Coordinates of C-alpha atoms in Angstrom, one line a residue:
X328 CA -26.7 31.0 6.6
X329 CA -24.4 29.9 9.3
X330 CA -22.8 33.8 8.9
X331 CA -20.6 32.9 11.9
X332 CA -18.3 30.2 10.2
X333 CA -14.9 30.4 9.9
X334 CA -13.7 28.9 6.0
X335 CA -11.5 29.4 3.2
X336 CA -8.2 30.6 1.8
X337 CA -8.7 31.5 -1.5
X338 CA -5.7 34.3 -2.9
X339 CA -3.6 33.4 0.1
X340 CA -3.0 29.4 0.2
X341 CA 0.7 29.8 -0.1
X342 CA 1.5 32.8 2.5
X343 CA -0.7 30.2 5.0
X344 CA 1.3 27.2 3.9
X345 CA 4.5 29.2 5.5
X346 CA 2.5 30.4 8.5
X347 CA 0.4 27.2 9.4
X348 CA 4.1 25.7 10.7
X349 CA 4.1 28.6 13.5
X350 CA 0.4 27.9 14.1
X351 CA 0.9 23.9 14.2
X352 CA 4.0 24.3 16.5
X353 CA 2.0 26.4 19.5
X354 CA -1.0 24.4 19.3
X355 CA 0.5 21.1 19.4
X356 CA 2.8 22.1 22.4
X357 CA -0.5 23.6 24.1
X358 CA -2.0 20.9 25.8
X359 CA -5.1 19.2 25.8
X360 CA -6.8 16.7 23.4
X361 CA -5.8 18.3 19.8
X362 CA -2.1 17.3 21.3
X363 CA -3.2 13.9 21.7
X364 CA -5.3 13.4 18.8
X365 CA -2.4 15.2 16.3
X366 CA 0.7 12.5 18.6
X367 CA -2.0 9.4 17.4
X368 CA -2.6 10.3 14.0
X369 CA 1.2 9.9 13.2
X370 CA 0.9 6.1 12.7
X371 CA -2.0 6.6 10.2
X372 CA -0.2 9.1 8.4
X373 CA 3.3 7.5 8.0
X374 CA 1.2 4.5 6.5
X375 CA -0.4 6.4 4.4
X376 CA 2.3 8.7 3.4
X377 CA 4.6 5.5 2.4
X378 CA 2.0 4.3 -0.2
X379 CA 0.1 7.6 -1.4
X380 CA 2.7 10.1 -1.6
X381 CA 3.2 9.4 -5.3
X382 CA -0.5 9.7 -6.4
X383 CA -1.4 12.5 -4.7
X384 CA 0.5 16.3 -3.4
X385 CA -0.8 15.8 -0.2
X386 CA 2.0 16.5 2.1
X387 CA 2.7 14.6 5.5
X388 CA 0.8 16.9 7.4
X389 CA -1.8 17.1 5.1
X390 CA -2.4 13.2 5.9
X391 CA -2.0 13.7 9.2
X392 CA -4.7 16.3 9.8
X393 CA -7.4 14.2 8.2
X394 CA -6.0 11.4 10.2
X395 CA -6.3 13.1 13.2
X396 CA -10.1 15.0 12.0
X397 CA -11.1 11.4 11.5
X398 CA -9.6 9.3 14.5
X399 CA -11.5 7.4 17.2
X400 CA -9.6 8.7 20.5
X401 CA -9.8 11.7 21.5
X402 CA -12.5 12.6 19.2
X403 CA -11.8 15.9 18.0
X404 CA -14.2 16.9 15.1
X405 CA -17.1 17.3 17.3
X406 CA -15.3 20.1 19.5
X407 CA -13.2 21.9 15.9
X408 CA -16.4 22.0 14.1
X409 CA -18.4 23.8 16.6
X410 CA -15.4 25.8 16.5
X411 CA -15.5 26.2 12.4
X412 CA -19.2 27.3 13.3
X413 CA -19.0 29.8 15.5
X414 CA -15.8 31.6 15.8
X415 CA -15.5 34.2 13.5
X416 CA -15.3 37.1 16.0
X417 CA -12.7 34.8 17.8
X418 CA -10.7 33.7 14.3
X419 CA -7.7 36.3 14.3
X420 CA -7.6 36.4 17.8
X421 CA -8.4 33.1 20.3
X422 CA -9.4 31.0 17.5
X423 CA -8.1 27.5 18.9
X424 CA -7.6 25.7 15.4
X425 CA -5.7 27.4 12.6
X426 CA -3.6 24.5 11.7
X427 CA -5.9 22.0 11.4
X428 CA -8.5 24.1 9.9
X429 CA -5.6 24.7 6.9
X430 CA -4.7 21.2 6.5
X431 CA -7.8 19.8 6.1
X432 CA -9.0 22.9 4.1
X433 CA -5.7 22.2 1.6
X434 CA -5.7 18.8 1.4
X435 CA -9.3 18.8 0.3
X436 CA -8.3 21.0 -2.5
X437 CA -5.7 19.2 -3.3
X438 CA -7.5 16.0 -3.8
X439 CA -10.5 17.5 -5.4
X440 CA -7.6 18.4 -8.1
X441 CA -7.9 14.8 -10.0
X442 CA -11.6 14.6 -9.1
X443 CA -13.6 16.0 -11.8
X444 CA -17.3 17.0 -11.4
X445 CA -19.8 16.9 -8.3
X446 CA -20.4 13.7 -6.4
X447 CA -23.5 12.2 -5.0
X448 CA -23.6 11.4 -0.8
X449 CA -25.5 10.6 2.2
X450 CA -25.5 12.0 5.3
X451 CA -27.4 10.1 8.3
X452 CA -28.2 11.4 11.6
X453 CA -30.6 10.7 14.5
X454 CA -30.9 14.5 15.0
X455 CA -33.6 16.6 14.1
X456 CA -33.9 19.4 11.2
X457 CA -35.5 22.4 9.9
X458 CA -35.5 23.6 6.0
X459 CA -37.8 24.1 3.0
X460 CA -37.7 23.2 -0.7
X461 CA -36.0 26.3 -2.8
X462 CA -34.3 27.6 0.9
X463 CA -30.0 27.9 0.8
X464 CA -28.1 26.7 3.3
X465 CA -24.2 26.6 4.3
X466 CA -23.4 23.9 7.3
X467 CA -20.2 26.4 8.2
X468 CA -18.3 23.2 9.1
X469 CA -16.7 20.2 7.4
X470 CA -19.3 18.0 6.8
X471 CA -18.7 14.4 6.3
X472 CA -20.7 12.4 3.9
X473 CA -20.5 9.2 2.4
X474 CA -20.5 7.2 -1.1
X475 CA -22.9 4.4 1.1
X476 CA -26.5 5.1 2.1
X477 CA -26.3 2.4 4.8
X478 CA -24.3 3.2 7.5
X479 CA -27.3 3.1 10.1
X480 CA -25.1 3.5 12.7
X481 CA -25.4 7.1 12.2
X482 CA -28.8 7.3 12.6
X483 CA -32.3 6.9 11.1
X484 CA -34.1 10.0 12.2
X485 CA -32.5 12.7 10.0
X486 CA -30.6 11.7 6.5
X487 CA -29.5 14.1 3.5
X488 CA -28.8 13.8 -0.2
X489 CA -26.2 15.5 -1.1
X490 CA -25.1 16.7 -4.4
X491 CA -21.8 18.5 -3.4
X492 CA -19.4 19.9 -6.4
X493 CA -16.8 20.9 -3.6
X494 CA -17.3 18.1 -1.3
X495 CA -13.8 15.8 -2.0
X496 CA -13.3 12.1 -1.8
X497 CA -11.5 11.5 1.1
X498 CA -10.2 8.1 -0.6
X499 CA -8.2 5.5 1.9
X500 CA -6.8 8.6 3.8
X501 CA -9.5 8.2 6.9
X502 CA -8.5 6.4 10.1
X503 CA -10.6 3.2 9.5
X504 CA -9.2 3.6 5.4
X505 CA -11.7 4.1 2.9
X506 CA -14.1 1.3 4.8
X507 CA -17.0 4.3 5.2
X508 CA -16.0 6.4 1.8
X509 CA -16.2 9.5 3.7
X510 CA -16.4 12.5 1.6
X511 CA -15.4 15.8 3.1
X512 CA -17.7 19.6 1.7
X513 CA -15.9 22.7 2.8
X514 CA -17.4 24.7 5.1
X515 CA -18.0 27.4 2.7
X516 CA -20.0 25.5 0.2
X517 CA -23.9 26.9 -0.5
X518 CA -26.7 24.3 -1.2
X519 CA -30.2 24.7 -2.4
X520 CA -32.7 22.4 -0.6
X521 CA -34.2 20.5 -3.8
X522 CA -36.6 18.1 -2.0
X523 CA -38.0 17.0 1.6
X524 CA -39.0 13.6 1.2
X525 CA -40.8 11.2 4.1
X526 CA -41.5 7.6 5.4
X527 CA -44.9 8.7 6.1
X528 CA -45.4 9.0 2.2
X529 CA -43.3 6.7 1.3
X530 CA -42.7 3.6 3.6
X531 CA -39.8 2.2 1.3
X532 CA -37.9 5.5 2.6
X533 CA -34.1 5.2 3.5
X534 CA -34.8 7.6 6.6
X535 CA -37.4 9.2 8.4
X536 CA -36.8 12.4 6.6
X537 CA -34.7 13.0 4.0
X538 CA -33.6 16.3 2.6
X539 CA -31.9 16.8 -1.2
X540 CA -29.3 19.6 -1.7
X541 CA -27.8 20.5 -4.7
X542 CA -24.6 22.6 -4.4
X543 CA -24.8 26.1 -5.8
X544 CA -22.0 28.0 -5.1
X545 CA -19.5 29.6 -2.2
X546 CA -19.9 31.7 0.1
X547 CA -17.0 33.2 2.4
X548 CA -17.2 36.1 5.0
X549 CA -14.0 35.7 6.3
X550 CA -11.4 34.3 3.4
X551 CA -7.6 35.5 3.9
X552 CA -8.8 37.7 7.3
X553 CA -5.7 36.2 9.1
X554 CA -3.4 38.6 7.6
X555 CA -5.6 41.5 7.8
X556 CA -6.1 41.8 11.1
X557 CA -3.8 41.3 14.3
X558 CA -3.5 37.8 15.5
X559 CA -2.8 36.2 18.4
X560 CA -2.0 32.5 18.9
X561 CA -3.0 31.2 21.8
X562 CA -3.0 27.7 21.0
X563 CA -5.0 24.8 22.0
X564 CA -6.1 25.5 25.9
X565 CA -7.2 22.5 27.3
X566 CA -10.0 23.7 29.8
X567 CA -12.1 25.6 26.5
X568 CA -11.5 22.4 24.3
X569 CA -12.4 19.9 26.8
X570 CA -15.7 21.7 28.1
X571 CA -16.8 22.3 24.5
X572 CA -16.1 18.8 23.1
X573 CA -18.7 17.2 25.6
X574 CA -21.7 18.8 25.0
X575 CA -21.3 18.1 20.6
X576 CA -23.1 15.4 18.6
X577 CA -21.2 12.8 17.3
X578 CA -20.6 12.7 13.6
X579 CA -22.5 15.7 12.8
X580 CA -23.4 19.3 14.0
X581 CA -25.4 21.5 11.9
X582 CA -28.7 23.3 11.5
X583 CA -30.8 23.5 8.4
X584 CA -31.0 27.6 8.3
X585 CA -33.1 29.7 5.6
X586 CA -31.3 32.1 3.5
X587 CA -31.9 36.0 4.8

């Protein structure tokens, strides 16, 4: 169940909030792409700080990380979620992303503040899957879903249903606004695999295949480990980031995995 991820802060939100500026600072001054993408975003987020700031408690940096997770150029979701997914051993050590990882992680919660109860999403992918009915799964990234089960762009192959209760509405925060409704689930959120429904049964199908899951609970292995365990900051090293970042799917990078 993705056992590798790196995802929450639960119990130590605040002591992070005053230690994310240390993190932010070396990893911005670091070089390579999460420079760039973080220098772009600041457009988006001053626009979106100047009309949102009084609806929400998302700070400026808060905007500006889900700005930056959701801009066009450099794309830097694919290369930070394979990141998310893999670095545990790596996270209080040579982990390349605290900041971000904190921001979007916050701001999520702090949206999903006035947004009561679970939504319903959809996920499209051209990629291909694995899972069975009853398994539980964890993505160990952010995923990104959306209110709209028509953005074909995405793919055709692959979709998913998803009933996330963690999963937050991302609203007009995104680069391109709220023109896909992206919704953002945690990396730590746990789904059960309800249904596996296909076009070969059913020819009015939305997708090829299409899995449901139904959010069940949380699961964290490493929540708070930053402070209980010597770190070291390394920041953003361009050569690892760039020669990650090219061999990642766009949009999405996950496996369907079977509870052990």
């Amino acid at each position: 169940m993705v056992p590798d991820s790196v995802d929450m802060y639960k119990g130590c939100i605040e002591k992070m909030g005053k230690k994310v500026k240390e993190y932010l600072r070396n990893e911005t001054n670091a070089g390579g792409f999460f420079e760039q993408a973080w220098t772009k975003a600041e457009k988006c987020a001053s626009k979106n700080y100047s009309v949102n700031q009084k609806l929400d408690k998302l700070s400026h940096n808060h905007i500006k990380a889900i700005c930056a997770y959701t801009g066009g150029q450099p794309k830097i979701y694919p290369a930070f979620n394979q990141a998310v997914r893999t670095n545990r051993t790596e996270y209080t050590t040579s982990f390349q992303f605290h900041s971000l990882h904190f921001l979007l992680t916050d701001a999520r919660r702090l949206l999903k503040e006035k947004q009561q109860g679970c939504h319903t999403t959809y996920q499209r992918t051209n990629m291909e899957f694995a899972g069975e009915v009853n398994k539980e799964i964890r993505f160990g990234l952010f995923a990104s879903s959306s209110f709209l089960k028509n953005l074909t762009h995405f793919g055709e192959n692959t979709c998913f249903e998803l009933k996330t209760c963690f999963g937050t509405d991302l609203k007009s925060y995104p680069e391109m606004g709220n023109y896909e409704k992206e919704v953002l689930s945690p990396p730590y959120e746990v789904f059960k695999v309800t249904a596996v429904l296909k076009k070969e049964n059913d020819e009015n199908l939305w997708c090829d295949v299409v899995y449901k899951l139904k959010s069940i609970n949380t699961l964290s292995n490493v929540n708070c480990n930053i402070f209980t365990k010597p770190t070291i900051n390394v920041g953003a090293r361009g050569q690892y980031l760039h020669g990650r970042i090219k061999n990642v799917p766009d949009l999405i990078w996950l496996l369907i995995l079977p509870s052990n």
